[in-house]
PDB file of C-alpha atoms (C1' of nucleotides) in Angstrom:
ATOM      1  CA  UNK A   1     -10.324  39.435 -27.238  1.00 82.00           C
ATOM      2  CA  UNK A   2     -12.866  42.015 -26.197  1.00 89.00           C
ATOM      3  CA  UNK A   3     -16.162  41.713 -25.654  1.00 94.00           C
ATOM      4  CA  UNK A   4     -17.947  42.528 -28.790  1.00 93.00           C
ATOM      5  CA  UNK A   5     -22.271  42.541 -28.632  1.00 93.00           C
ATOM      6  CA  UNK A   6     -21.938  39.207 -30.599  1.00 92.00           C
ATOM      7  CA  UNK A   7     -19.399  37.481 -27.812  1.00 93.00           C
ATOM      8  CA  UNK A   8     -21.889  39.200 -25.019  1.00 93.00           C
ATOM      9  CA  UNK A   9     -25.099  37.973 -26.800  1.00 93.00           C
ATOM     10  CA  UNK A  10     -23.343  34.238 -26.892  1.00 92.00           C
ATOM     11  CA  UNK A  11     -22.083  34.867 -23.533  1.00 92.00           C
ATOM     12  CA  UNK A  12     -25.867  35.618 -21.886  1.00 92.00           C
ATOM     13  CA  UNK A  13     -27.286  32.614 -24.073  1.00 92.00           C
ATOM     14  CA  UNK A  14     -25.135  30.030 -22.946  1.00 92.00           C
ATOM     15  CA  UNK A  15     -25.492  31.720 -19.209  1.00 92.00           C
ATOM     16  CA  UNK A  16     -28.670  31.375 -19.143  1.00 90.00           C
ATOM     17  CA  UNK A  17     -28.478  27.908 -20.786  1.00 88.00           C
ATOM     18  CA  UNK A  18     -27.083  27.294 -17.340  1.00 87.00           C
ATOM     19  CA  UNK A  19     -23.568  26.710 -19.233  1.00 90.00           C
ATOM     20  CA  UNK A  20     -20.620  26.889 -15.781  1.00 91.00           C
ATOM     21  CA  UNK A  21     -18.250  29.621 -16.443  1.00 93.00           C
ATOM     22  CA  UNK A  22     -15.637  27.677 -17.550  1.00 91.00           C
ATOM     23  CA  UNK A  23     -17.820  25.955 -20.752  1.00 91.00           C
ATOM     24  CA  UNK A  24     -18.494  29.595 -21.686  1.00 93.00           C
ATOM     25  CA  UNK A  25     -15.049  30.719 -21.880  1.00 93.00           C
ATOM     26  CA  UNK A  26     -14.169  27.351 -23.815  1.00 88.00           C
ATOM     27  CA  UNK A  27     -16.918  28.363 -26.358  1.00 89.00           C
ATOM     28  CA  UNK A  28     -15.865  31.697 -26.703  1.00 89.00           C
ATOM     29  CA  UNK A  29     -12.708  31.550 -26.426  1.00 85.00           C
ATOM     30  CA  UNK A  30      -9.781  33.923 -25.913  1.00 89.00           C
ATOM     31  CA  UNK A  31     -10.906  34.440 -22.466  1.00 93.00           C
ATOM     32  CA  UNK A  32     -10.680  32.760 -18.864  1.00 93.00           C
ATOM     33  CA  UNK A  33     -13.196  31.558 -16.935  1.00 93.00           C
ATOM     34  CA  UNK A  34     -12.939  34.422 -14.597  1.00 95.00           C
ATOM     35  CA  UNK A  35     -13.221  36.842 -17.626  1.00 95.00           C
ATOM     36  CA  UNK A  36     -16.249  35.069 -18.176  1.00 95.00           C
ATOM     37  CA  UNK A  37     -17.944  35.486 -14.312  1.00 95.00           C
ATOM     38  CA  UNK A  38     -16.578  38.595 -14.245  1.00 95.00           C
ATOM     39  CA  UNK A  39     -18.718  39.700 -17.579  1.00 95.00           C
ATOM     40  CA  UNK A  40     -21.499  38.126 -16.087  1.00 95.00           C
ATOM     41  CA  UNK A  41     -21.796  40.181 -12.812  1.00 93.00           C
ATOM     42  CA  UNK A  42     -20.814  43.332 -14.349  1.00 93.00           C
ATOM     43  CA  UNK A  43     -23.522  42.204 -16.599  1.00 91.00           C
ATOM     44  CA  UNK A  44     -25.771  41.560 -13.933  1.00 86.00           C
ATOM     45  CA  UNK A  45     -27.160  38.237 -15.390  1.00 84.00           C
ATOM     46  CA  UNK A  46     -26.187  36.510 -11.578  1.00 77.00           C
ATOM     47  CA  UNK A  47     -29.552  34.571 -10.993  1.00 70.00           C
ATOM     48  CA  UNK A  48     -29.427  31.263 -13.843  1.00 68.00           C
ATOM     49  CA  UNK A  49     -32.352  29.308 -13.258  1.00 59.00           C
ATOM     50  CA  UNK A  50     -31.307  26.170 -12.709  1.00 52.00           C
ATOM     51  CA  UNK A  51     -27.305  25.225 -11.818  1.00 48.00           C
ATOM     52  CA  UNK A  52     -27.195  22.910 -14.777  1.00 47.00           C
ATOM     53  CA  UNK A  53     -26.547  20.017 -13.167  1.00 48.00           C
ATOM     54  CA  UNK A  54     -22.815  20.389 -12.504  1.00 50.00           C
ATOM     55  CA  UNK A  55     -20.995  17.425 -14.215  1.00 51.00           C
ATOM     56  CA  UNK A  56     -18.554  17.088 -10.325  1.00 45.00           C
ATOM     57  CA  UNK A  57     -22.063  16.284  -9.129  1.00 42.00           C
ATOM     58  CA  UNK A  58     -24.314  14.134 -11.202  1.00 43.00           C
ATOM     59  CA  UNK A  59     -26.925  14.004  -8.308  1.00 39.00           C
ATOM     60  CA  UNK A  60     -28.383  10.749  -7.652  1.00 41.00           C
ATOM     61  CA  UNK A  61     -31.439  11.077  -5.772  1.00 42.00           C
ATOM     62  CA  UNK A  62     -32.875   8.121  -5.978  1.00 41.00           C
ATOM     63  CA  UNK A  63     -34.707   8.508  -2.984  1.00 41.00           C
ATOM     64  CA  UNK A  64     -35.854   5.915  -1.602  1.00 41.00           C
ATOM     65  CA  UNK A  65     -39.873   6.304  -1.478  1.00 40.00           C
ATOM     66  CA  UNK A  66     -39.522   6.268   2.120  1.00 41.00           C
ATOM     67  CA  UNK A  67     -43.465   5.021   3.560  1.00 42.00           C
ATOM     68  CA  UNK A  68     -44.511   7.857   5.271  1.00 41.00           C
ATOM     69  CA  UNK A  69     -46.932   5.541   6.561  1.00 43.00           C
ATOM     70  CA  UNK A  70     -44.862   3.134   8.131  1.00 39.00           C
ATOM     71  CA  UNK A  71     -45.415   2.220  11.492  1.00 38.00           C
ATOM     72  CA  UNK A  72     -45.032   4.875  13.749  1.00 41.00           C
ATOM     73  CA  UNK A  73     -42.396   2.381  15.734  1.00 39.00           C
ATOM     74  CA  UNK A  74     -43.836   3.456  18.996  1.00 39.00           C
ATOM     75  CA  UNK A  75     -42.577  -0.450  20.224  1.00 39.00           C
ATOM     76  CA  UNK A  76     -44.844  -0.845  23.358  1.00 37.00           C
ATOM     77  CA  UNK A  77     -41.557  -2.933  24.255  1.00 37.00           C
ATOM     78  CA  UNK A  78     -42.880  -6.014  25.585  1.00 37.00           C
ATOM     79  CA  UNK A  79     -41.343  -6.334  29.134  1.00 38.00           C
ATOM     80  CA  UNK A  80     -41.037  -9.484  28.931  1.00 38.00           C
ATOM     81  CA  UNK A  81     -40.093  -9.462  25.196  1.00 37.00           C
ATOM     82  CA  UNK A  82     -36.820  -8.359  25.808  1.00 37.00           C
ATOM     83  CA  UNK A  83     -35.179 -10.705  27.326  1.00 36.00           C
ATOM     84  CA  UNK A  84     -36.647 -13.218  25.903  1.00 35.00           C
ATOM     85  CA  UNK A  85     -34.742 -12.106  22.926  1.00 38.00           C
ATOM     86  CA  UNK A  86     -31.442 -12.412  24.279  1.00 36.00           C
ATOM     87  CA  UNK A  87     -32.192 -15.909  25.735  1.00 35.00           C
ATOM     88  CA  UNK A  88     -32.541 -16.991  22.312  1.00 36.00           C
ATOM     89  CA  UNK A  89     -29.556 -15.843  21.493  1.00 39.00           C
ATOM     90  CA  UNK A  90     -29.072 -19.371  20.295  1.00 37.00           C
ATOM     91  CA  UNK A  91     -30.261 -18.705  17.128  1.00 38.00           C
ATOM     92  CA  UNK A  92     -31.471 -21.794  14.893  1.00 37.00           C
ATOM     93  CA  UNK A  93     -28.432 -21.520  12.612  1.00 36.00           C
ATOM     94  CA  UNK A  94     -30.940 -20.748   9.690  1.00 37.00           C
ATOM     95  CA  UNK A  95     -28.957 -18.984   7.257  1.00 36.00           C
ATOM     96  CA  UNK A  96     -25.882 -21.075   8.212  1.00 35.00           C
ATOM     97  CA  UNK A  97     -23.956 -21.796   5.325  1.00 35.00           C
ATOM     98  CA  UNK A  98     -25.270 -19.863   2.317  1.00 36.00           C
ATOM     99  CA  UNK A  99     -22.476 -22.293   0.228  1.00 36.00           C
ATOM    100  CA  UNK A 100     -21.634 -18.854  -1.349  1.00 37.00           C
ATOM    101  CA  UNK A 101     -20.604 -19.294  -4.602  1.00 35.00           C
ATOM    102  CA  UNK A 102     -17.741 -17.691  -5.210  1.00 39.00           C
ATOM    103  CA  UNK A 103     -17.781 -14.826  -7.919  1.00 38.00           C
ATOM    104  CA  UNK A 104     -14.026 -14.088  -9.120  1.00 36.00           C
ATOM    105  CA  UNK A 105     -12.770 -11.358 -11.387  1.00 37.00           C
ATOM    106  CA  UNK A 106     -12.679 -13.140 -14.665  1.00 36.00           C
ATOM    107  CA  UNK A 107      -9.015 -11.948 -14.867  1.00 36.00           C
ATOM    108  CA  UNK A 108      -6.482 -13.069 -12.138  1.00 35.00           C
ATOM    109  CA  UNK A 109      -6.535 -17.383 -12.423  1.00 36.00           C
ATOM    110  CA  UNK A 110      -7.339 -16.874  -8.456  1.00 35.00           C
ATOM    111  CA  UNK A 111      -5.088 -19.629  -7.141  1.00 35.00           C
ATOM    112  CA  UNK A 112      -2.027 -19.857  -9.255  1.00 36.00           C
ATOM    113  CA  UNK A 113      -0.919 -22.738  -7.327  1.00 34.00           C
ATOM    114  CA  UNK A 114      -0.955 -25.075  -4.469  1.00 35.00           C
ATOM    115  CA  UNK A 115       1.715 -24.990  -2.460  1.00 37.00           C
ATOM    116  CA  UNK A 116       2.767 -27.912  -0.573  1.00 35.00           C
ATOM    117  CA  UNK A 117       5.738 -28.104   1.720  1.00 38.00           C
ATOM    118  CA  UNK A 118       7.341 -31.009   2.195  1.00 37.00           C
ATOM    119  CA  UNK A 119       9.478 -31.494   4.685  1.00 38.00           C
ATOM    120  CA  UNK A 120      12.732 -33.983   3.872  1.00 36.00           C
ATOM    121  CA  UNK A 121      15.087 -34.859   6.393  1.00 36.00           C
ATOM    122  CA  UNK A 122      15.215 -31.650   8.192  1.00 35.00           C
ATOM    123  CA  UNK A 123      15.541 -29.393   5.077  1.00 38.00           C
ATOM    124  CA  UNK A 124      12.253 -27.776   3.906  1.00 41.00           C
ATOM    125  CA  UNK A 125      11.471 -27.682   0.136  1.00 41.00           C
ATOM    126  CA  UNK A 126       8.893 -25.961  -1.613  1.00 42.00           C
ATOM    127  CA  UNK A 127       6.924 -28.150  -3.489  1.00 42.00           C
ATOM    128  CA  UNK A 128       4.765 -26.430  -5.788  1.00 40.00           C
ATOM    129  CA  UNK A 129       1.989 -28.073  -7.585  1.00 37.00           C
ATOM    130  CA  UNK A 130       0.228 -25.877  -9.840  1.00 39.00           C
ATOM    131  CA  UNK A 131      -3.335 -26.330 -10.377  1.00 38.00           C
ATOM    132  CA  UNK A 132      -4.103 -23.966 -12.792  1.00 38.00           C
ATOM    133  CA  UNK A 133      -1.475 -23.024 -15.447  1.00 37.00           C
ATOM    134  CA  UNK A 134      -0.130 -19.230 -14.449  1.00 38.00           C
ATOM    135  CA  UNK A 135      -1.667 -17.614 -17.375  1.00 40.00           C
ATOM    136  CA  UNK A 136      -3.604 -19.190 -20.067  1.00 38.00           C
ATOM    137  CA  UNK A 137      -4.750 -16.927 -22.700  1.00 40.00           C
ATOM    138  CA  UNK A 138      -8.294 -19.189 -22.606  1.00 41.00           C
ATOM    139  CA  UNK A 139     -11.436 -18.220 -24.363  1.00 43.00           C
ATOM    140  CA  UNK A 140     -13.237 -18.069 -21.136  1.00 43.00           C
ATOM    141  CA  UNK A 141     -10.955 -14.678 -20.636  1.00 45.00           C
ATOM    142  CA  UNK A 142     -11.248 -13.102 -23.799  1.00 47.00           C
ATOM    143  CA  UNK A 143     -14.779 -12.920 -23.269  1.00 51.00           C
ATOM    144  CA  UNK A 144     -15.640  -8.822 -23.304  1.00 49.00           C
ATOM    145  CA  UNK A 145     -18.798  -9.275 -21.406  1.00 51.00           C
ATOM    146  CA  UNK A 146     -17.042  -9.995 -18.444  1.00 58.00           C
ATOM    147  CA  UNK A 147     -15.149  -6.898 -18.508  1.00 70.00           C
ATOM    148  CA  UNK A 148     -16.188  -3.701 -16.034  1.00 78.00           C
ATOM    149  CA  UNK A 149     -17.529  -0.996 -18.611  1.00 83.00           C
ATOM    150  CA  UNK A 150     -17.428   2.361 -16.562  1.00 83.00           C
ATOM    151  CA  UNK A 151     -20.334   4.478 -16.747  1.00 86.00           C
ATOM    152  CA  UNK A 152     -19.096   7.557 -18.791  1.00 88.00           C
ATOM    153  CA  UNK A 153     -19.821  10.976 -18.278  1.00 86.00           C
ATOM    154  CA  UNK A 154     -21.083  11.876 -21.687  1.00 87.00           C
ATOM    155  CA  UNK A 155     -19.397  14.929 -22.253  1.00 87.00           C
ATOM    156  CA  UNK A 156     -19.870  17.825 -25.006  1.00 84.00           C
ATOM    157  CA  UNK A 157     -16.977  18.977 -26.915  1.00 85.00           C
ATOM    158  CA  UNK A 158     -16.994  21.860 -25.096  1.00 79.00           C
ATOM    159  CA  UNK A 159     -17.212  20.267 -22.072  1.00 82.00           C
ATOM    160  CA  UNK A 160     -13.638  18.471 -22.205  1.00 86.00           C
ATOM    161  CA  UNK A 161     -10.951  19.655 -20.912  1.00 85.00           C
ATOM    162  CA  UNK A 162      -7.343  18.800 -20.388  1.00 84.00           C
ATOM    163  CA  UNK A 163      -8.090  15.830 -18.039  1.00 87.00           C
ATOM    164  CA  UNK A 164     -10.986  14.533 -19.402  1.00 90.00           C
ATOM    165  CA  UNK A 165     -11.586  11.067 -22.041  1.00 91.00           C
ATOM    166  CA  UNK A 166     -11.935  11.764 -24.902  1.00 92.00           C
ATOM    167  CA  UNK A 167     -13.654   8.610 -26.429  1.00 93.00           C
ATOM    168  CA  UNK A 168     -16.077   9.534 -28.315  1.00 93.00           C
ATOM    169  CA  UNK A 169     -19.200   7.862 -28.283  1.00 92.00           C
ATOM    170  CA  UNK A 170     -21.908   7.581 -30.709  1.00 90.00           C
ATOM    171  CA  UNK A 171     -22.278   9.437 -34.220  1.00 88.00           C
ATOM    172  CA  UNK A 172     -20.320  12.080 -34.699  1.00 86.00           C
ATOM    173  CA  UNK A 173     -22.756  13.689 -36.841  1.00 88.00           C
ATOM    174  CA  UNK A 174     -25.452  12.739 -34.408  1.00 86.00           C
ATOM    175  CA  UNK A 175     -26.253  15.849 -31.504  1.00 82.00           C
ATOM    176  CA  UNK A 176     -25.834  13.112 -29.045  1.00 85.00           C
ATOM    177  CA  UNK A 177     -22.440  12.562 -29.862  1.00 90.00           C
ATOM    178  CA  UNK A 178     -20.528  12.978 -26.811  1.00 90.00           C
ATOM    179  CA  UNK A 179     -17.105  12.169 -25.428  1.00 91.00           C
ATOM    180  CA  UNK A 180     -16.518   9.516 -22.120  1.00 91.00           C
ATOM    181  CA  UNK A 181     -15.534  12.115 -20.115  1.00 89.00           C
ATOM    182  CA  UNK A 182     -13.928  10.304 -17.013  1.00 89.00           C
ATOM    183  CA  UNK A 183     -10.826  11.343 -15.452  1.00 87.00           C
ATOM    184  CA  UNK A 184      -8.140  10.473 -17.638  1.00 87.00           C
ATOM    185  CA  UNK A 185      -4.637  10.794 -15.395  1.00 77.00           C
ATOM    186  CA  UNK A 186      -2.154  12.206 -16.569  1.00 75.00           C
ATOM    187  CA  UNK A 187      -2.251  14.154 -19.524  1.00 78.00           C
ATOM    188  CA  UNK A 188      -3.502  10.616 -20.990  1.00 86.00           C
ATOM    189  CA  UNK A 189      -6.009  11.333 -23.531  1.00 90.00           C
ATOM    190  CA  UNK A 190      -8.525   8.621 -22.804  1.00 92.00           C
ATOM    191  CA  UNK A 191      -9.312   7.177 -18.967  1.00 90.00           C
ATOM    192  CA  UNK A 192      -7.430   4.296 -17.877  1.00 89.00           C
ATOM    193  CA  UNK A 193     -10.404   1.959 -19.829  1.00 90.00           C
ATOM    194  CA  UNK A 194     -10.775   3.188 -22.869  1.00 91.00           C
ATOM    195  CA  UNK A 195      -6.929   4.091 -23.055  1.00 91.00           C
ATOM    196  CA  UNK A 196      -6.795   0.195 -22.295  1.00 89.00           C
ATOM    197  CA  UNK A 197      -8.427  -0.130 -25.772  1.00 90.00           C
ATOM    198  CA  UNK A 198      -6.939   2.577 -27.570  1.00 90.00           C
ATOM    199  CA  UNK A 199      -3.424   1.498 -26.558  1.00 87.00           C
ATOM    200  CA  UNK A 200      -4.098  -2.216 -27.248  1.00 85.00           C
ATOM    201  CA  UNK A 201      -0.496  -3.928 -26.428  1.00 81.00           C
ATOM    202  CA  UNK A 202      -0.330  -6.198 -29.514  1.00 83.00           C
ATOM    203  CA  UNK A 203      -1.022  -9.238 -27.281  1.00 80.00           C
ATOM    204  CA  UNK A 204      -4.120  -8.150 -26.166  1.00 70.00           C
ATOM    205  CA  UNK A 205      -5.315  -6.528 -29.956  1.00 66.00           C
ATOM    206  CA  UNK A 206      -7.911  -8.577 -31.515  1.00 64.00           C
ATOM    207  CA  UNK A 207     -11.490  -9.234 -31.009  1.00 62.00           C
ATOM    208  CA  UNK A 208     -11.474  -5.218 -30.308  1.00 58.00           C
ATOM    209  CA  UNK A 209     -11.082  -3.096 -33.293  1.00 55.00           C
TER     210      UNK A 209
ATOM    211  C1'  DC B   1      -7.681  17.008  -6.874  1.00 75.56           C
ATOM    212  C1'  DC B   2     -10.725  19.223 -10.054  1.00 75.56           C
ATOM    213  C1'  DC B   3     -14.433  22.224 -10.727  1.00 75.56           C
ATOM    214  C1'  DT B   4     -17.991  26.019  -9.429  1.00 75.56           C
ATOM    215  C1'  DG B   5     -19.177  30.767  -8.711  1.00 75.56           C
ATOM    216  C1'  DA B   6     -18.017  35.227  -5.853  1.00 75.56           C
ATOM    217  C1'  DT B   7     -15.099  39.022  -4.771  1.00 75.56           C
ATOM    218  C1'  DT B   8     -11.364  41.950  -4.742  1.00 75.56           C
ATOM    219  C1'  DC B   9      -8.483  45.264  -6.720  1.00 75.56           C
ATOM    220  C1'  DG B  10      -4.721  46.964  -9.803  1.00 75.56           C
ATOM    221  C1'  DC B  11      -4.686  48.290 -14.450  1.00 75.56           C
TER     222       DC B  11
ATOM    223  C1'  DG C   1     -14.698  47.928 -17.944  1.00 75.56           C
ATOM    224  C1'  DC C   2     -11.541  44.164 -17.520  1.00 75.56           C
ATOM    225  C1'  DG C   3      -9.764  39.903 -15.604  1.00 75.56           C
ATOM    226  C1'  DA C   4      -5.977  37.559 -12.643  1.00 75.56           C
ATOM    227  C1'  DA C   5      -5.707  36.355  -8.107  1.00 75.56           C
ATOM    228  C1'  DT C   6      -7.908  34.753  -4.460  1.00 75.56           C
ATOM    229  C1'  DC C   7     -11.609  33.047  -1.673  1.00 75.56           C
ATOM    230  C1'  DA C   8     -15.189  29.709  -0.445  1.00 75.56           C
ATOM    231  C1'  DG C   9     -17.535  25.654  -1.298  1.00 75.56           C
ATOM    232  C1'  DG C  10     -18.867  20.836  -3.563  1.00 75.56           C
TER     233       DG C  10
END
DNA sequence: CCCTGATTCGC
DNA sequence: GCGAATCAGG
């Protein structure tokens, strides 16, 4: 391929688009990434406006409207303050037990069973009393809610590459039809969840389809 | 590891 | 001019 005015005029759009090097050279195809950067500064486009948000770094700011006002923390530091602090190290056991309810994976029955030894006449058994059955397909389990949806990446066509889900999501004739976009090991197709769903062992196949 | 852009340098 | 190889960084 050689760089015709069309595949240059493409080539500074999606630049300036703030399209990465690589998406550019997937569009246009027929040449490498480095084909592509290369054009560019022998093109002189260099300066994009904004990076584009780079997909390896989704920036979450969040930041965390820090008060600006808060106290300036000067802490006159009581003299006498201070140790009266660590005499009452006895803390009043306020928060004592918080009873935390336990919150378990919806998979894994937690404790498969009680075990019990007995002893008998010198020789120790193994007693094992099981309190839960060891797997019981119940309703409880099936339940999709409960499962961990990851937070895809949302992908373009263009965007995927060897490594990357390919789930789609949404309408395919919608423009926000995207692909998942996670990692998917391995020259896998889909990431490990949605190839969970794609490659439904026939145990598992129901409710989802 | 995977991905980005930047540079170099033989062709 | 071109782009693979390589470098530097996230």
């Amino acid at each position: 391929m050689s760089w015709t005015d069309e595949r240059i005029e493409t080539l500074k759009r999606l630049w300036s688009d703030g399209h990465s090097a690589s998406q550019i050279a997937n569009e246009l195809g027929g040449v490498s990434r480095n084909a592509v950067i290369g054009k560019v500064h022998r093109l002189k486009l260099e300066s994009r406006i904004k990076p584009a948000a780079t997909p390896t770094t989704p920036a979450a700011p969040l930041a965390a409207a820090e008060p600006v006002n808060a106290a300036p923390a000067p802490q006159p530091a009581p003299r006498q303050a201070a140790p009266a602090v660590l005499e009452a190290r006895e803390t009043p056991p306020v928060a004592a037990a918080p009873a935390t309810p336990r919150i378990l994976p919806s998979s894994a029955p937690q404790p498969v069973a009680q075990q019990s030894v007995t002893r008998t006449l010198g020789a120790t058994a193994l007693k094992i009393e099981p309190q839960f059955a060891p797997y019981e397909p119940s309703v409880e389990e099936d339940r999709p809610s409960a499962e961990v949806v990851p937070i895809s990446r949302n992908l373009t066509l263009v965007q995927l590459s060897e490594r990357t889900c390919k789930w789609p999501i949404g309408d395919p004739l919608s423009p926000d039809f995207r692909f998942c976009g996670n990692h998917s090991g391995d020259g896998s197709p889909y990431c490990t969840y949605h190839a969970r769903i794609a490659f439904q062992p026939a145990s598992e196949r129901r409710r989802v389809r």
